[in-house]
Short mmCIF file of N, CA and C in Angstrom, two decimals:
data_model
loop_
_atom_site.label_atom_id
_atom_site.label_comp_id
_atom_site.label_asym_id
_atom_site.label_seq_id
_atom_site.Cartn_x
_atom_site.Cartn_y
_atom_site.Cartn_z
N UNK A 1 10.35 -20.51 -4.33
CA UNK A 1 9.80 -19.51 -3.42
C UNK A 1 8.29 -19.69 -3.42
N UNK A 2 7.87 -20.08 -2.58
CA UNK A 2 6.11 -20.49 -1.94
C UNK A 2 5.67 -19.26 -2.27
N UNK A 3 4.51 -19.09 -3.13
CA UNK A 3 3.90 -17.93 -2.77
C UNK A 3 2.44 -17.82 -2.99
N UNK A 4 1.57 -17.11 -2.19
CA UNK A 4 0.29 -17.54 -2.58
C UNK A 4 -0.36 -15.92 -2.45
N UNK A 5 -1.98 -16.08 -3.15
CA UNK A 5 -2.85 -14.62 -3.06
C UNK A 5 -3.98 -14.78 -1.95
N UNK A 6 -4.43 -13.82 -1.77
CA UNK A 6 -5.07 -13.65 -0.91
C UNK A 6 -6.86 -12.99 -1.66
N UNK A 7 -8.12 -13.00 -1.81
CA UNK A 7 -8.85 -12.43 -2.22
C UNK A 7 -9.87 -12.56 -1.51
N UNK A 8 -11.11 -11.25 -1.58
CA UNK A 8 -12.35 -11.32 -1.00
C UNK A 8 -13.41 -11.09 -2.27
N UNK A 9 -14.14 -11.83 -2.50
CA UNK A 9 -15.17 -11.88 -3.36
C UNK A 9 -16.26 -11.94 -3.15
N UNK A 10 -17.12 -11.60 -4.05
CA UNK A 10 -19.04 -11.75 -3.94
C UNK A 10 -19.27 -11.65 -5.67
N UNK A 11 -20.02 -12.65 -5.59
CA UNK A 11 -20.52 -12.89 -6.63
C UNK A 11 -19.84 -12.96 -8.00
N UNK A 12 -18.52 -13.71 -7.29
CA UNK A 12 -17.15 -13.80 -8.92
C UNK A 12 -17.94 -14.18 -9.78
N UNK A 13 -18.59 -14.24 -11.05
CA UNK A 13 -19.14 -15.11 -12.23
C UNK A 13 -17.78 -15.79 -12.59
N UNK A 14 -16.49 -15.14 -12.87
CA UNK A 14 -15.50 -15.96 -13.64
C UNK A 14 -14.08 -16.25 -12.66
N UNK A 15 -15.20 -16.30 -11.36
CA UNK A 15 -13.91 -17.10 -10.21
C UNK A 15 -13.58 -18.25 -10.41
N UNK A 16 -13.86 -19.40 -11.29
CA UNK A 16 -13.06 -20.63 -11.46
C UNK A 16 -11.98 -20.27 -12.90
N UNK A 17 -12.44 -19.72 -13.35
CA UNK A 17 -11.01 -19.33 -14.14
C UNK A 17 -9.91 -18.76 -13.79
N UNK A 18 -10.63 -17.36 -13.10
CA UNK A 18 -8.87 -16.93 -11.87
C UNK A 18 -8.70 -17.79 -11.39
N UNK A 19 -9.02 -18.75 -10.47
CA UNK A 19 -8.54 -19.76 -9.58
C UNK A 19 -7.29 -20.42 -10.74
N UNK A 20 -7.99 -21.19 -11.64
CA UNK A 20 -7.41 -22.01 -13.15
C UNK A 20 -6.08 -21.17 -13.00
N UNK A 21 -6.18 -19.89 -13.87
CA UNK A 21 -5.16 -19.35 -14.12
C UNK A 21 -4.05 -19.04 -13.01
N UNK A 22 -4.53 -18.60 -11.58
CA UNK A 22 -3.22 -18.57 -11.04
C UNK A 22 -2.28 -19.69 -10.49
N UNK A 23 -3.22 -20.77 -10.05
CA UNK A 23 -2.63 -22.12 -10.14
C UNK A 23 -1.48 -22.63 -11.35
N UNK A 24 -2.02 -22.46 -12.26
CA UNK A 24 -1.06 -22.68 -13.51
C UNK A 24 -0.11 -21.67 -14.00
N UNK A 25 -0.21 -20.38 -13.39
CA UNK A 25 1.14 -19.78 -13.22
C UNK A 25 1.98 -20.19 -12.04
N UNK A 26 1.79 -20.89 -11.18
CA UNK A 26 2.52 -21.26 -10.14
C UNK A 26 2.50 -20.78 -8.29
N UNK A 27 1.32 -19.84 -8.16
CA UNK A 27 0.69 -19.80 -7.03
C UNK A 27 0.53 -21.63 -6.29
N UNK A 28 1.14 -21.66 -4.95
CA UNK A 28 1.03 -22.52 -4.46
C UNK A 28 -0.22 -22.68 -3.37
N UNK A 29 -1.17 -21.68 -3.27
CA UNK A 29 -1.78 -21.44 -2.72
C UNK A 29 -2.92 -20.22 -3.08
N UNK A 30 -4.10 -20.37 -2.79
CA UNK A 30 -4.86 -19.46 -3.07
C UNK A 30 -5.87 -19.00 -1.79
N UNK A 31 -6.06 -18.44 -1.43
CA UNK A 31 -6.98 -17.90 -0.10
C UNK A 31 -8.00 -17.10 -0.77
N UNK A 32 -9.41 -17.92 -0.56
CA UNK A 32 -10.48 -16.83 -0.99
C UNK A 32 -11.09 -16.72 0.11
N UNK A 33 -11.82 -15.68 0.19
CA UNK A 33 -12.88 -15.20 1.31
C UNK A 33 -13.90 -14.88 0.52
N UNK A 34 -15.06 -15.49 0.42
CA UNK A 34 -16.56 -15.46 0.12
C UNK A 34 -17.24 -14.30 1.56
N UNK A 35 -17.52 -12.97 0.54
CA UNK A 35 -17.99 -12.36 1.26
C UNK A 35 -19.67 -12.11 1.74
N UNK A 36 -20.01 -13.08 0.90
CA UNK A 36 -21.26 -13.45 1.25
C UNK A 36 -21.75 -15.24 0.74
N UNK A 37 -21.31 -15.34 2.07
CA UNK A 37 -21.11 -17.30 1.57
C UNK A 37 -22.06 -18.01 1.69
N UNK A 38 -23.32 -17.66 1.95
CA UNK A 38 -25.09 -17.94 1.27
C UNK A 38 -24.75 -17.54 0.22
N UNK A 39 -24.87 -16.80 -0.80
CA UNK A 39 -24.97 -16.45 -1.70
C UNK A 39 -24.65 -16.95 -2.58
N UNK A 40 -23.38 -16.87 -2.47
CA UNK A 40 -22.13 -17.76 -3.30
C UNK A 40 -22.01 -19.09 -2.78
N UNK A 41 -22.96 -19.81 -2.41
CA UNK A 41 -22.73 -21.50 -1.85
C UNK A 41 -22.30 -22.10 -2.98
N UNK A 42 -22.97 -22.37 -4.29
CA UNK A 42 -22.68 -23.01 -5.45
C UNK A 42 -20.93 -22.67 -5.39
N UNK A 43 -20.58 -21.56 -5.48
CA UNK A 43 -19.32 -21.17 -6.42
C UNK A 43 -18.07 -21.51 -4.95
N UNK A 44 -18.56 -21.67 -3.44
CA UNK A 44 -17.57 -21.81 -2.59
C UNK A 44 -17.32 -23.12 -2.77
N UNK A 45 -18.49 -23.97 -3.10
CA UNK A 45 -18.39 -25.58 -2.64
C UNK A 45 -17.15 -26.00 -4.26
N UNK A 46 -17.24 -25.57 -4.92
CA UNK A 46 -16.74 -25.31 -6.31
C UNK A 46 -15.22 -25.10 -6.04
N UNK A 47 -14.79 -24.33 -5.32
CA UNK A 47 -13.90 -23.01 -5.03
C UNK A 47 -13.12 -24.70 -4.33
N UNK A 48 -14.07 -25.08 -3.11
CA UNK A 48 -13.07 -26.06 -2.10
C UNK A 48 -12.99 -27.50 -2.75
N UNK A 49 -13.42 -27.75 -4.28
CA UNK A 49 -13.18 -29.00 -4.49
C UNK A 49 -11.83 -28.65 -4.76
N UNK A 50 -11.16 -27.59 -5.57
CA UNK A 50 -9.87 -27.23 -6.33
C UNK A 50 -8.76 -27.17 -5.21
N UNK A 51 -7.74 -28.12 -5.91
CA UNK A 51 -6.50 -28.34 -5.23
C UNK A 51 -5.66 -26.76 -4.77
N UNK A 52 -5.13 -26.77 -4.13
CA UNK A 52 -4.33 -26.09 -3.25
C UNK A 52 -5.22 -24.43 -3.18
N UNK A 53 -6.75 -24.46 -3.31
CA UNK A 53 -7.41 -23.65 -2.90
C UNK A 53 -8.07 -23.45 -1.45
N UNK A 54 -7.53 -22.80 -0.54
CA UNK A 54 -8.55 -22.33 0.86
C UNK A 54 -9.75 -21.58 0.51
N UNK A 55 -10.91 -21.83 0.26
CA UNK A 55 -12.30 -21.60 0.21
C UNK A 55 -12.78 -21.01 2.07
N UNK A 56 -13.26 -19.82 2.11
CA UNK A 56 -13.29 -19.25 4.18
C UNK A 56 -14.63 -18.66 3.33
N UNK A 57 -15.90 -19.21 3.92
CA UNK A 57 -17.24 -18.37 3.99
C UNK A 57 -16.88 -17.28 5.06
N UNK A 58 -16.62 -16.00 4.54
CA UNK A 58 -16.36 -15.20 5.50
C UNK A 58 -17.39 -14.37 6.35
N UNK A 59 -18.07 -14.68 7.03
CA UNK A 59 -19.63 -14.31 7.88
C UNK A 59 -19.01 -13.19 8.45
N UNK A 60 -19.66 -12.48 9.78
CA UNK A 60 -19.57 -12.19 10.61
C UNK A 60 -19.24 -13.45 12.11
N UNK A 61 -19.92 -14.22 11.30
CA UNK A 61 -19.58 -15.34 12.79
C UNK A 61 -18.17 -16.06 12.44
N UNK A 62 -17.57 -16.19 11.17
CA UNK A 62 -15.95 -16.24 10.83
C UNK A 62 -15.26 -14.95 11.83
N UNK A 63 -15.81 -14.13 11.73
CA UNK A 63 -14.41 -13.05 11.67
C UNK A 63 -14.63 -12.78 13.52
N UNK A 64 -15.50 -13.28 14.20
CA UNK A 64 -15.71 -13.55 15.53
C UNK A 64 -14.82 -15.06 15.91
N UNK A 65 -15.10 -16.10 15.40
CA UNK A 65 -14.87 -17.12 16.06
C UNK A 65 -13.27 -17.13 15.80
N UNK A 66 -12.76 -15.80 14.64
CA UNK A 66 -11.33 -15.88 14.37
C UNK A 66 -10.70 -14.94 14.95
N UNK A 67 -11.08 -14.23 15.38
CA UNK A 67 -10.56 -13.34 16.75
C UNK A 67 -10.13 -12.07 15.79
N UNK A 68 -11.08 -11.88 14.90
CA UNK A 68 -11.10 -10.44 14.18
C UNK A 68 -10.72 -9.51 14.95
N UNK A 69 -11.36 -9.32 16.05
CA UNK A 69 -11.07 -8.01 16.66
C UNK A 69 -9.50 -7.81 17.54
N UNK A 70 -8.51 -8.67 17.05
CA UNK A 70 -7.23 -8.76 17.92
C UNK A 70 -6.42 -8.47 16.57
N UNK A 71 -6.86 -8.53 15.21
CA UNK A 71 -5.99 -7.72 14.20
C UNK A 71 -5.60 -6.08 14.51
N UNK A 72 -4.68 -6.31 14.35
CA UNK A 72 -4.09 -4.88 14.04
C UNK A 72 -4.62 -3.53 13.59
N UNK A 73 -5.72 -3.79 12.45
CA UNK A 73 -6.39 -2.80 12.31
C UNK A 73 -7.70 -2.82 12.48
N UNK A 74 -8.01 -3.22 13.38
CA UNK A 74 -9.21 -3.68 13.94
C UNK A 74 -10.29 -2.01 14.26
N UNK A 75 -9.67 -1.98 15.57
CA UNK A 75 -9.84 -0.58 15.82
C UNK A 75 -10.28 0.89 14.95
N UNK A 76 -9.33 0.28 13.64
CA UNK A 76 -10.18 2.17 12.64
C UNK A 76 -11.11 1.02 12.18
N UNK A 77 -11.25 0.41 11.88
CA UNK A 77 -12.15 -0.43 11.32
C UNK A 77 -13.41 -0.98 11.48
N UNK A 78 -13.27 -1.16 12.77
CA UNK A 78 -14.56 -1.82 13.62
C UNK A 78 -16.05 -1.19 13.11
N UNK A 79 -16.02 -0.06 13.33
CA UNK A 79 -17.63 0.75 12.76
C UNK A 79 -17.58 0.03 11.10
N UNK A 80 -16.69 0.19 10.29
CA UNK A 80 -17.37 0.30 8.80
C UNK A 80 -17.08 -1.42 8.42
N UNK A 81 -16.54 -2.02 9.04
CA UNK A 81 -16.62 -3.70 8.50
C UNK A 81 -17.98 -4.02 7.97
N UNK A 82 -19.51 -3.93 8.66
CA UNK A 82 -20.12 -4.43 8.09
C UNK A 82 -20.79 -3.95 6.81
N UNK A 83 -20.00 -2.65 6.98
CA UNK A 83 -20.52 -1.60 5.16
C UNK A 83 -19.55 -1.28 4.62
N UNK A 84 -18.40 -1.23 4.38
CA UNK A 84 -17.52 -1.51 3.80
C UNK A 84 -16.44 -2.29 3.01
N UNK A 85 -16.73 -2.79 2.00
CA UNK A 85 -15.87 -4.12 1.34
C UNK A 85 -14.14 -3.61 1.81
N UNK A 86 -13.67 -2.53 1.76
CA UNK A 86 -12.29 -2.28 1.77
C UNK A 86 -11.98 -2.93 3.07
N UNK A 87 -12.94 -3.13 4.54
CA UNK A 87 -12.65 -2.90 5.20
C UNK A 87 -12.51 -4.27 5.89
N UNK A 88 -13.29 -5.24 5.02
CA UNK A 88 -13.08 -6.70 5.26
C UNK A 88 -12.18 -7.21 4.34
N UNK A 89 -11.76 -6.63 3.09
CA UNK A 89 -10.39 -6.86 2.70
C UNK A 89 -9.52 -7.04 3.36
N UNK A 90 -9.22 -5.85 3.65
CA UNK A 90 -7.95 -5.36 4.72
C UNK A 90 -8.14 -6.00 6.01
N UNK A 91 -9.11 -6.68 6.41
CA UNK A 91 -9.40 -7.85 8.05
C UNK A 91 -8.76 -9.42 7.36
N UNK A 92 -9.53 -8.99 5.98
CA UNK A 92 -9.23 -10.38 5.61
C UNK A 92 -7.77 -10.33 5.32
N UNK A 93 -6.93 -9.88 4.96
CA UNK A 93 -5.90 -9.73 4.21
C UNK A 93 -4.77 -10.33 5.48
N UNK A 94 -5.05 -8.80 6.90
CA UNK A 94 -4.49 -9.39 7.87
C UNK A 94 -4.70 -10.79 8.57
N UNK A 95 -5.63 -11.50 8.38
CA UNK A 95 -6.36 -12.75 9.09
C UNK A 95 -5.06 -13.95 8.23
N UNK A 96 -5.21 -13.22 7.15
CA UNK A 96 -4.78 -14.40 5.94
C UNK A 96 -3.20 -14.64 6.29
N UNK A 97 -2.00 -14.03 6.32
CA UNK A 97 -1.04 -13.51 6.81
C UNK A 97 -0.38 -14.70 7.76
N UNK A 98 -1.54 -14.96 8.64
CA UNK A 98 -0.81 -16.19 9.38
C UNK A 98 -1.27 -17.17 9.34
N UNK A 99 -2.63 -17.47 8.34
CA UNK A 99 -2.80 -18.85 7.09
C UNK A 99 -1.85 -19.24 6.34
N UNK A 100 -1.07 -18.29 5.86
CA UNK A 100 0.14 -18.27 4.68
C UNK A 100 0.94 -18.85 5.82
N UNK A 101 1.54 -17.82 6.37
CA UNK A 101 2.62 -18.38 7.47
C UNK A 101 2.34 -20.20 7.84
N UNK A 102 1.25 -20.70 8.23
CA UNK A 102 1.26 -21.48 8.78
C UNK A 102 1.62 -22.79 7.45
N UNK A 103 0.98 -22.98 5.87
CA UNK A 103 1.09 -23.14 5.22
C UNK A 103 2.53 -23.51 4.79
N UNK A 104 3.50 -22.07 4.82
CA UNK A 104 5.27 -22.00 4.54
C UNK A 104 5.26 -21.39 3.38
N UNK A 105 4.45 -20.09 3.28
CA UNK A 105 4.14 -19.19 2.13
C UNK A 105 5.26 -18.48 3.02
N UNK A 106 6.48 -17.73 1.83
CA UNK A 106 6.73 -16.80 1.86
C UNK A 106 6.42 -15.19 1.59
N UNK A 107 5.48 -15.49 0.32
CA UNK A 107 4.69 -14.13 -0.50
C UNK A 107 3.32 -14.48 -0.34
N UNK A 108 3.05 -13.51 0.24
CA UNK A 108 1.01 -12.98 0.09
C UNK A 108 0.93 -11.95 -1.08
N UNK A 109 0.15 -11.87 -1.81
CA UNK A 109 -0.25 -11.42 -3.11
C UNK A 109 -1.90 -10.80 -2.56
N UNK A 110 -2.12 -9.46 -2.49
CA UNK A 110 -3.57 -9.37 -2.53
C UNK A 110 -4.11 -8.86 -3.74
N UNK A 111 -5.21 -9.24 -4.83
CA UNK A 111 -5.38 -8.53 -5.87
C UNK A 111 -6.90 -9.13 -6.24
N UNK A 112 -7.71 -8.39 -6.02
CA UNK A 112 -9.09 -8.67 -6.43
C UNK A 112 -9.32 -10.11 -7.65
N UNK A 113 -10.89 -10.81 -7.49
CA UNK A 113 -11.25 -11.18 -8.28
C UNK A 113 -10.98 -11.02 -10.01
N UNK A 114 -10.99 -9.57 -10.27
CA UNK A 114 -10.95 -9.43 -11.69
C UNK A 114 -9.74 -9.01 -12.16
N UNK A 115 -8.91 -9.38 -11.03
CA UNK A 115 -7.37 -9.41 -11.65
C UNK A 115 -6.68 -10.07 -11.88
N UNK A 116 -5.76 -10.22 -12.50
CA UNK A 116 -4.65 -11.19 -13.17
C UNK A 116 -3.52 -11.15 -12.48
N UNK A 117 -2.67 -11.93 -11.99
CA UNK A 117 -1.08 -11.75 -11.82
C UNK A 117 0.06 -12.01 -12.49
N UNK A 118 0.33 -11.75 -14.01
CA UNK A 118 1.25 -12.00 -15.09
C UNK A 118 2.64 -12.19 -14.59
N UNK A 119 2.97 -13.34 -13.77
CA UNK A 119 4.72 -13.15 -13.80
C UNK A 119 5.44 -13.13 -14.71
N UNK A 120 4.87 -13.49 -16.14
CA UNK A 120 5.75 -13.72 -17.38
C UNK A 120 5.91 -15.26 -17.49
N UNK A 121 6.33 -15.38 -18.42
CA UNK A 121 6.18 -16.99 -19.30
C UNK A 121 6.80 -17.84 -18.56
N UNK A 122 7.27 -19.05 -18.82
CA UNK A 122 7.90 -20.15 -18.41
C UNK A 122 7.51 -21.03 -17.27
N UNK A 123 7.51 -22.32 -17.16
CA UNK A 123 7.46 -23.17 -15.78
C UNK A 123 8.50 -22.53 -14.40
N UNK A 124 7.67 -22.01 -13.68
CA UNK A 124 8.19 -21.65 -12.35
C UNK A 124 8.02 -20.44 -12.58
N UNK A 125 7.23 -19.24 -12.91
CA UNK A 125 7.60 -18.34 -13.10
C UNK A 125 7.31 -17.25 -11.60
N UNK A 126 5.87 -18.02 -10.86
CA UNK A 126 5.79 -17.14 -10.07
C UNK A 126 6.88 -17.68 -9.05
N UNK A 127 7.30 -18.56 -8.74
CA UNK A 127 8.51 -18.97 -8.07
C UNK A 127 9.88 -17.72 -8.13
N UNK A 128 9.89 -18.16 -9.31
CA UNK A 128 10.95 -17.18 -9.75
C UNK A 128 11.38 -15.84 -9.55
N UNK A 129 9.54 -15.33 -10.24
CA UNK A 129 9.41 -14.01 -9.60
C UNK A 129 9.60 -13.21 -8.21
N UNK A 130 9.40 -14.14 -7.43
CA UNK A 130 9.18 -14.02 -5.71
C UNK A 130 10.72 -13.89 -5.26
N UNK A 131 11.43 -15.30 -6.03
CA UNK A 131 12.80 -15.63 -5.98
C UNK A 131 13.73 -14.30 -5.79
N UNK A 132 13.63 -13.60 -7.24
CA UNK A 132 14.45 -12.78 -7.05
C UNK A 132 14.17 -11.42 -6.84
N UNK A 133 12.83 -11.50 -6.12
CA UNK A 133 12.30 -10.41 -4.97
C UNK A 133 13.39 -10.24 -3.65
N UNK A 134 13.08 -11.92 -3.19
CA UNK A 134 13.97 -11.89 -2.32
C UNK A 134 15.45 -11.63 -2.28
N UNK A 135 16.19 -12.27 -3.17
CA UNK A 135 17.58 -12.03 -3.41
C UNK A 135 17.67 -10.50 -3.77
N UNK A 136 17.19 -9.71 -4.27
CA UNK A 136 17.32 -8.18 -4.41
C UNK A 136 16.81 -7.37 -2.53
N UNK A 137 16.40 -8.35 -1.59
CA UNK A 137 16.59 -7.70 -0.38
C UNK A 137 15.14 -7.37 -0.16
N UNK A 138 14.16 -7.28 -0.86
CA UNK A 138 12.74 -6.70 -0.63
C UNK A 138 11.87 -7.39 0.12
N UNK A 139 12.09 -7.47 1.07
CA UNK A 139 10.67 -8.20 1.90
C UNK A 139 9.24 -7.25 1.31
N UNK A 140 8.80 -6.76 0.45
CA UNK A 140 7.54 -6.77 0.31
C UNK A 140 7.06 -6.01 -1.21
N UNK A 141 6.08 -6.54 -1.65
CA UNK A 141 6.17 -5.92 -3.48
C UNK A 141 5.05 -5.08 -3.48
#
C-alpha cells in the first residue's frame, strides 16, 4: 500500500532527519512545501537531492501558477493565506492530493515537521499499516 506525507515547513533545523526517518519506515513518498523558500534555500536544495522526496518552494507565485485559487477551500481562505500558516497548510495539503494521486499514492499523511509517524516495527510497516486500513473499509485515518 503506497503511501506518502504531506508537510509545510519554515525553518525545519532537523528536517533531514524527519525526511531520514520516514523514508526508512516505509513512506514512499514525501511532499514538502518550503514556506519560505529564500530562506530555507540551503535546506530545499538538500530536501531535493533525497530520493523519493518532492521538495515545492511554496511562494505566492507557486500557489498562482498552480491554480490555488480553484481548490476547494480557497474561498474561506483567500484573505488569511498570506498570514496564516494553517491556511497554506490546508492549500497545501489540498494541492498535494493530486501530486499523490498522480504518483499512485493511495494514503496522504499530513503531520508537521516536528512529528513522527510510528507505524510500529518491522520491514513494511507503513505498507502494512495503510494495508489494513484499507481492508477494514476506511478510506481515511
Amino acid at each position: 500500500m503506497r503511501a506518502a506525507i504531506v508537510t509545510t515547513v519554515k525553518s525545519a533545523d532537523n528536517l533531514e532527519s524527519w525526511i531520514r526517518w520516514h523514508l526508512s519506515v516505509g513512506f514512499a513518498q514525501l511532499f514538502i512545501f518550503f514556506d519560505d523558500p529564500a530562506a530555507d534555500a540551503q535546506m530545499l536544495l538538500t530536501a531535493l537531492a533525497l530520493p523519493r522526496v518532492c521538495a515545492i518552494g511554496a511562494s505566492a507565485a507557486y500557489r498562482y501558477e498552480n491554480n490555488y485559487c480553484a481548490l476547494p477551500s480557497w474561498p474561506a481562505l483567500a484573505d488569511s493565506v498570506g498570514s496564516q500558516v494553517q491556511a497554506r497548510q490546508r492549500l497545501n495539503c489540498e494541492h498535494c492530493v493530486q501530486l499523490a494521486e498522480e504518483r499512485g499514492m493511495r494514503w496522504l499523511l499530513h503531520i508537521d515537521s516536528d512529528e513522527l509517524f510510528d507505524p510500529g516495527s518491522g520491514d513494511g510497516a507503513v505498507p502494512a499499516h495503510f494495508a489494513a486500513l484499507s481492508a477494514a473499509g476506511a478510506w481515511q485515518y
